[in-house]
Short mmCIF file of C-alpha atoms in Angstrom, two decimals:
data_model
loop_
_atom_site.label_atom_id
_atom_site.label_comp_id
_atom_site.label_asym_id
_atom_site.label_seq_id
_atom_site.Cartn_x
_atom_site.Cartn_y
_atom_site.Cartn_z
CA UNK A 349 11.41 11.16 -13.52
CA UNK A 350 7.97 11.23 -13.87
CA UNK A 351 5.50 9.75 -11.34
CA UNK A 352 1.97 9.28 -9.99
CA UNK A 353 0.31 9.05 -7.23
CA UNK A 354 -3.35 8.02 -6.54
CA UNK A 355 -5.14 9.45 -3.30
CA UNK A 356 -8.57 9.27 -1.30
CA UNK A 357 -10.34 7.46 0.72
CA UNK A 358 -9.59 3.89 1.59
CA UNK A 359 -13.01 2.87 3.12
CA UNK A 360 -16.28 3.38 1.04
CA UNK A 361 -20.22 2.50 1.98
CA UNK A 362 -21.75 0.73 -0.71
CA UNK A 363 -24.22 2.81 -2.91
CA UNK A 364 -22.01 5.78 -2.48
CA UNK A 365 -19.53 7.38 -4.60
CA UNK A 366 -15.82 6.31 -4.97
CA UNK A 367 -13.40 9.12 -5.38
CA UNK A 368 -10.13 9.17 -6.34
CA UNK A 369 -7.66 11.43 -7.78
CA UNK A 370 -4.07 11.10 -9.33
CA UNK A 371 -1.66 13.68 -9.10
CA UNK A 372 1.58 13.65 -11.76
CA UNK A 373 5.11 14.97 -10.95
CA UNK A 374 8.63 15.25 -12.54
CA UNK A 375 6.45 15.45 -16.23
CA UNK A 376 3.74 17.54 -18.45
CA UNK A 377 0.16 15.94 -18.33
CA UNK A 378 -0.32 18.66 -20.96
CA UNK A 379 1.02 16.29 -23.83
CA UNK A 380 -0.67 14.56 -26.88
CA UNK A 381 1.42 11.72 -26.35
CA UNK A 382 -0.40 9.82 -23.85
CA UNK A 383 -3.59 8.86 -22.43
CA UNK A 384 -4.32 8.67 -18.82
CA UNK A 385 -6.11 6.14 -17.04
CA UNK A 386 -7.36 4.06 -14.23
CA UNK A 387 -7.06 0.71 -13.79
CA UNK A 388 -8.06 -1.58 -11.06
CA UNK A 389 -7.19 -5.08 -9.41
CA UNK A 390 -9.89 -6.88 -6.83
CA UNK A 391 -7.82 -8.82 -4.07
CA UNK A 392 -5.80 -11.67 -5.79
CA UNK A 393 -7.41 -11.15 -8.61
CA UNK A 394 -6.39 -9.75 -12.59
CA UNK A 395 -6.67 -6.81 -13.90
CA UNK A 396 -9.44 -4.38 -15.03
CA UNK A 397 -9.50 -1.40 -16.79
CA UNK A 398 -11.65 1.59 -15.94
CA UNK A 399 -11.50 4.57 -17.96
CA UNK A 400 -8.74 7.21 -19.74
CA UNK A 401 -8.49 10.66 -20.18
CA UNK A 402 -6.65 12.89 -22.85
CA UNK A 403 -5.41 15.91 -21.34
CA UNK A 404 -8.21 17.78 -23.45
CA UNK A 405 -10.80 16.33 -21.48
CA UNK A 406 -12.05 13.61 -23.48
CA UNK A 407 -12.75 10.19 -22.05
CA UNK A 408 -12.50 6.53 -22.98
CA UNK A 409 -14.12 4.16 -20.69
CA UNK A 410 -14.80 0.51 -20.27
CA UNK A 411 -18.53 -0.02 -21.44
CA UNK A 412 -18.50 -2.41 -18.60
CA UNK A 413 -18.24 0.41 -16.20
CA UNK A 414 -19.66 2.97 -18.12
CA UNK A 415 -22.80 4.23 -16.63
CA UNK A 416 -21.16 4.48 -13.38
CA UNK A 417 -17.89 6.33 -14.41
CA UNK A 418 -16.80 10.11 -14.50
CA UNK A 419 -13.08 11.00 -15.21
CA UNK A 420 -11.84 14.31 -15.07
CA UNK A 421 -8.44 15.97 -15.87
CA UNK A 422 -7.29 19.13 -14.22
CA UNK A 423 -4.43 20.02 -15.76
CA UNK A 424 -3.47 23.77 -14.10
CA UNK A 425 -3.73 20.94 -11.04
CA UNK A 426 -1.90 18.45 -13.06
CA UNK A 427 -4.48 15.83 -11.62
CA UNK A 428 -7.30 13.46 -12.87
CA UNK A 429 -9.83 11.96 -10.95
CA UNK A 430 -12.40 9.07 -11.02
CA UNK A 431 -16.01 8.87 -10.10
CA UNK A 432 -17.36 5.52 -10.15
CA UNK A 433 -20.86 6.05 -8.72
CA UNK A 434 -23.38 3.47 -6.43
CA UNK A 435 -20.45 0.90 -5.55
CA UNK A 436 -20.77 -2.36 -3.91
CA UNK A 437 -18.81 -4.92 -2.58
CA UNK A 438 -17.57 -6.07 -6.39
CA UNK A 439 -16.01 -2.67 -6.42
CA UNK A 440 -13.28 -3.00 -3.60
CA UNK A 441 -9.74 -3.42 -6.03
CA UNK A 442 -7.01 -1.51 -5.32
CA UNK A 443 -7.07 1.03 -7.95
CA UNK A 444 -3.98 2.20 -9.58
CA UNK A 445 -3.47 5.37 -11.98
CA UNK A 446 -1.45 5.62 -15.12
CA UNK A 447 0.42 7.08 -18.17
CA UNK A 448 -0.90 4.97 -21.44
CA UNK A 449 1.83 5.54 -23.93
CA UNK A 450 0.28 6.14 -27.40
CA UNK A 451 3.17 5.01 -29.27
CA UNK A 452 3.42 1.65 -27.05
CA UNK A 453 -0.51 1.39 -26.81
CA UNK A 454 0.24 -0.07 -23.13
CA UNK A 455 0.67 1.69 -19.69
CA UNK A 456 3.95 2.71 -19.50
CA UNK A 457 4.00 4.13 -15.93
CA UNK A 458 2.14 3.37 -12.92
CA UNK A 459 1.26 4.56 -9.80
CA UNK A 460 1.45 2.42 -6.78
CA UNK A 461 -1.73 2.22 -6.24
CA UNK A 462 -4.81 2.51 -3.33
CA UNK A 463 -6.42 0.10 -1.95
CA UNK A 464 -11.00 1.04 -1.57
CA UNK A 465 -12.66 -1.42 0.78
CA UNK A 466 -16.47 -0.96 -0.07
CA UNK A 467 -18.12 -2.07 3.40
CA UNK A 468 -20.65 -0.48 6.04
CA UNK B 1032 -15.42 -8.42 -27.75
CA UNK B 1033 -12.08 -9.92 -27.86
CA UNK B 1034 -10.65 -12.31 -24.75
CA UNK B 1035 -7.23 -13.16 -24.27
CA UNK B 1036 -6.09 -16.70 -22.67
CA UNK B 1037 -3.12 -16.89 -20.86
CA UNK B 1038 -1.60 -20.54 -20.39
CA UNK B 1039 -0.55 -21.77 -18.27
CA UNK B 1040 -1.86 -20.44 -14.89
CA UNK B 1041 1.18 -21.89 -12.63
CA UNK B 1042 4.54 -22.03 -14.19
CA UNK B 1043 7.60 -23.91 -12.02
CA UNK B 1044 10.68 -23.24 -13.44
CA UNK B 1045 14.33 -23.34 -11.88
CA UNK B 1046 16.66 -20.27 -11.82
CA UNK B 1047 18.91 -20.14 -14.52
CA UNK B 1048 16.49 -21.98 -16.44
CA UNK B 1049 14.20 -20.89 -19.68
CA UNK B 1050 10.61 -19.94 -19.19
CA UNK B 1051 8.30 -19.88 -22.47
CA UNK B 1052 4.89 -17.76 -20.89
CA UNK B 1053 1.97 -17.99 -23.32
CA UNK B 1054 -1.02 -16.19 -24.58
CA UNK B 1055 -3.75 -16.58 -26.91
CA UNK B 1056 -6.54 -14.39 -28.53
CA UNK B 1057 -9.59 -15.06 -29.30
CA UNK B 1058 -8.81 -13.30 -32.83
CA UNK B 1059 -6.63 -11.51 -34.56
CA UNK B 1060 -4.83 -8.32 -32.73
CA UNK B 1061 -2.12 -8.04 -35.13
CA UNK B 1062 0.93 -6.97 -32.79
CA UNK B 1063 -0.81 -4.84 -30.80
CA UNK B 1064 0.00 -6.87 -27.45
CA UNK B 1065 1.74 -6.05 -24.55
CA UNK B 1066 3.25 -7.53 -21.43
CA UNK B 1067 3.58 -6.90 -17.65
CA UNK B 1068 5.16 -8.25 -14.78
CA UNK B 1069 3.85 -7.66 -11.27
CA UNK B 1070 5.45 -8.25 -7.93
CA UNK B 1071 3.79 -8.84 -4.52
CA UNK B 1072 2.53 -5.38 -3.15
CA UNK B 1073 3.97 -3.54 -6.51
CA UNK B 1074 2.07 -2.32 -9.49
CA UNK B 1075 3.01 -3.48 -12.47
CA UNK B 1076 5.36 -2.98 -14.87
CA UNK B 1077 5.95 -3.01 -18.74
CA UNK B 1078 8.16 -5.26 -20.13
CA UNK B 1079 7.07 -5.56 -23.72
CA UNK B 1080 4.76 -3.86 -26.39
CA UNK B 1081 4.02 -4.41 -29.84
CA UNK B 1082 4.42 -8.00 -29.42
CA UNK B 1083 8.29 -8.18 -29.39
CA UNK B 1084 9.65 -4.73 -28.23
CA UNK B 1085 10.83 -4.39 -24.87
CA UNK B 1086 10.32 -1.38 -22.87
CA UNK B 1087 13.27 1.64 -21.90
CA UNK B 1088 15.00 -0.13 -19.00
CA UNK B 1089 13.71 -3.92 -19.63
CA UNK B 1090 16.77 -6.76 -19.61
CA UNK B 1091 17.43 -8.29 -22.92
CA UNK B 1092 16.45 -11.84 -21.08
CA UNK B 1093 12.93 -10.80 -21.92
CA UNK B 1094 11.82 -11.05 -25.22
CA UNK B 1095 8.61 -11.56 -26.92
CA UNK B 1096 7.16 -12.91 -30.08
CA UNK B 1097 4.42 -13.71 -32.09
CA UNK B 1098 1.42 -12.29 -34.30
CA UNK B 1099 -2.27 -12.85 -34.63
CA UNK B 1100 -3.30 -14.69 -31.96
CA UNK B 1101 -0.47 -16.31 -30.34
CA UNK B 1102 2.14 -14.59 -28.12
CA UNK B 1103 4.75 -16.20 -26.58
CA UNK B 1104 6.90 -13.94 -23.27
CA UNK B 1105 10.34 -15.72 -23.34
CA UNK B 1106 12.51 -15.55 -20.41
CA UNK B 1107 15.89 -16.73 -20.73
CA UNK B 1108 17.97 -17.99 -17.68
CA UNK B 1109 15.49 -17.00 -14.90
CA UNK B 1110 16.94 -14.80 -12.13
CA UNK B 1111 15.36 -14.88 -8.84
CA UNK B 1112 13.73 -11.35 -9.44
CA UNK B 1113 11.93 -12.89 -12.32
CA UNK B 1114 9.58 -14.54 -10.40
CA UNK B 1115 6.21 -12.84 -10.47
CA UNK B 1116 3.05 -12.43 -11.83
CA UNK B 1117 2.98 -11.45 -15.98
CA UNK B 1118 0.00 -10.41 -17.58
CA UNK B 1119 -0.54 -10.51 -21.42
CA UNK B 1120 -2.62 -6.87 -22.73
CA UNK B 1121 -4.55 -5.99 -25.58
CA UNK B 1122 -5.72 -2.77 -26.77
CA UNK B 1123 -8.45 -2.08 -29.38
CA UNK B 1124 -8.04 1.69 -30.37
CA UNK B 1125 -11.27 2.33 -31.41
CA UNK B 1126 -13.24 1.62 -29.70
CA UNK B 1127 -10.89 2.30 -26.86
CA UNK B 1128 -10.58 -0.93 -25.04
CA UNK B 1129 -7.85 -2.91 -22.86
CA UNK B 1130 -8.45 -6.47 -22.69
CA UNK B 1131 -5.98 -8.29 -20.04
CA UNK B 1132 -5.44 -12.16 -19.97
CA UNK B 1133 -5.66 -13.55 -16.34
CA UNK B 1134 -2.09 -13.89 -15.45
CA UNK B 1135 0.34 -16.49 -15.37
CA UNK B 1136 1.79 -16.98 -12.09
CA UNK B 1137 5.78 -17.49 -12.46
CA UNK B 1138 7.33 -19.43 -9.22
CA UNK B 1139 10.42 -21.07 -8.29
CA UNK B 1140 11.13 -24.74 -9.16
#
């Protein structure tokens, strides 16, 4: 059963960097049938999406977002990270990774997310 | 840039009962639409996709329909784990974009 799991730090100061990285187990991130992605959810709010990555590398982001975002895939690592770059208050979501299913076009699996405070 | 409506915000409905959740966008998306339902403290989860197939896993009670620009997320005889938050989802494939409606909130009558 495959399944993800998002990780770093829980407490960022604004105009710094927000890290986080997703790891995937019980499955390949190695295959051309999905996209991975980010997607985040401010405190009782909806949702927002960030960015994806094909396991070659290549990103898709929300232009939104754009000039603050860097996602990465490591796939001996079976990981991929996001960068999203001079934060502020508006940033703090909790922030969940997942599998975007090219034959749904939807998220088909989801980790259970982090929660990033942005405060001094 | 396309926006997708959800109506309404607050739905009361009764277990056992039939709940018609509704969304609308701004133009034409085809079938490309999906649906999710999200607990308290749990990510969430995909129910439909394509606009009327349900996910590996998802209870026949849960169907959806529609084409274009109105989407209708059926629920037939609520059960008391139905009650959540469902979110309508769009995606453009090129380029890449996910559009998500704001949620209709799904609570016992």
């Amino acid at each position: 059963q495959l399944q993800l799991q998002e990780s770093g730090p829980g407490l960022v100061k604004p105009s710094e960097t927000l890290s986080l990285t997703c790891t995937v187990s019980g499955g390949s991130i190695t295959t051309n049938s999905y996209y991975w992605g980010w997607i985040r959810q401010p405190p009782g709010k909806g949702l927002e999406w960030i960015g994806n990555v094909y396991y070659s590398g290549s990103t898709y982001y929300n232009p939104s977002l754009k000039s603050r975002i860097t996602i990465s895939v490591d796939t001996s690592k079976k990981q991929f990270s996001l960068k999203l770059s001079s934060v502020t208050a508006a940033d703090t979501a909790m922030y969940y990774c997942g599998r975007h299913e090219r034959a749904y076009d939807a998220f088909d699996m989801w980790g259970q997310g982090t929660m990033v405070t942005v405060s001094s | 840039e396309i926006v997708m409506t959800q109506s309404p915000a607050t739905l009361s409905v009764s277990p056992g009962e039939r709940a018609t959740l509704s969304c609308r966008a701004s133009q034409s998306v085809s079938s490309n639409l999906a649906w999710y339902q999200q607990k308290p403290g749990q990510a969430p989860r995909l129910l439909i996709y394509g606009a009327s197939t349900r996910a590996p896993g998802i209870p026949a009670r849960f169907s959806g329909s529609g084409s274009g620009t109105e989407f209708t997320l059926t629920i037939s005889s609520l059960q008391s784990e139905d009650f959540a938050v469902y979110y309508c989802q769009h995606y453009n494939n090129w380029p890449p974009l996910y559009t998500f409606g704001q949620g209709t909130k799904l609570e016992i009558k």
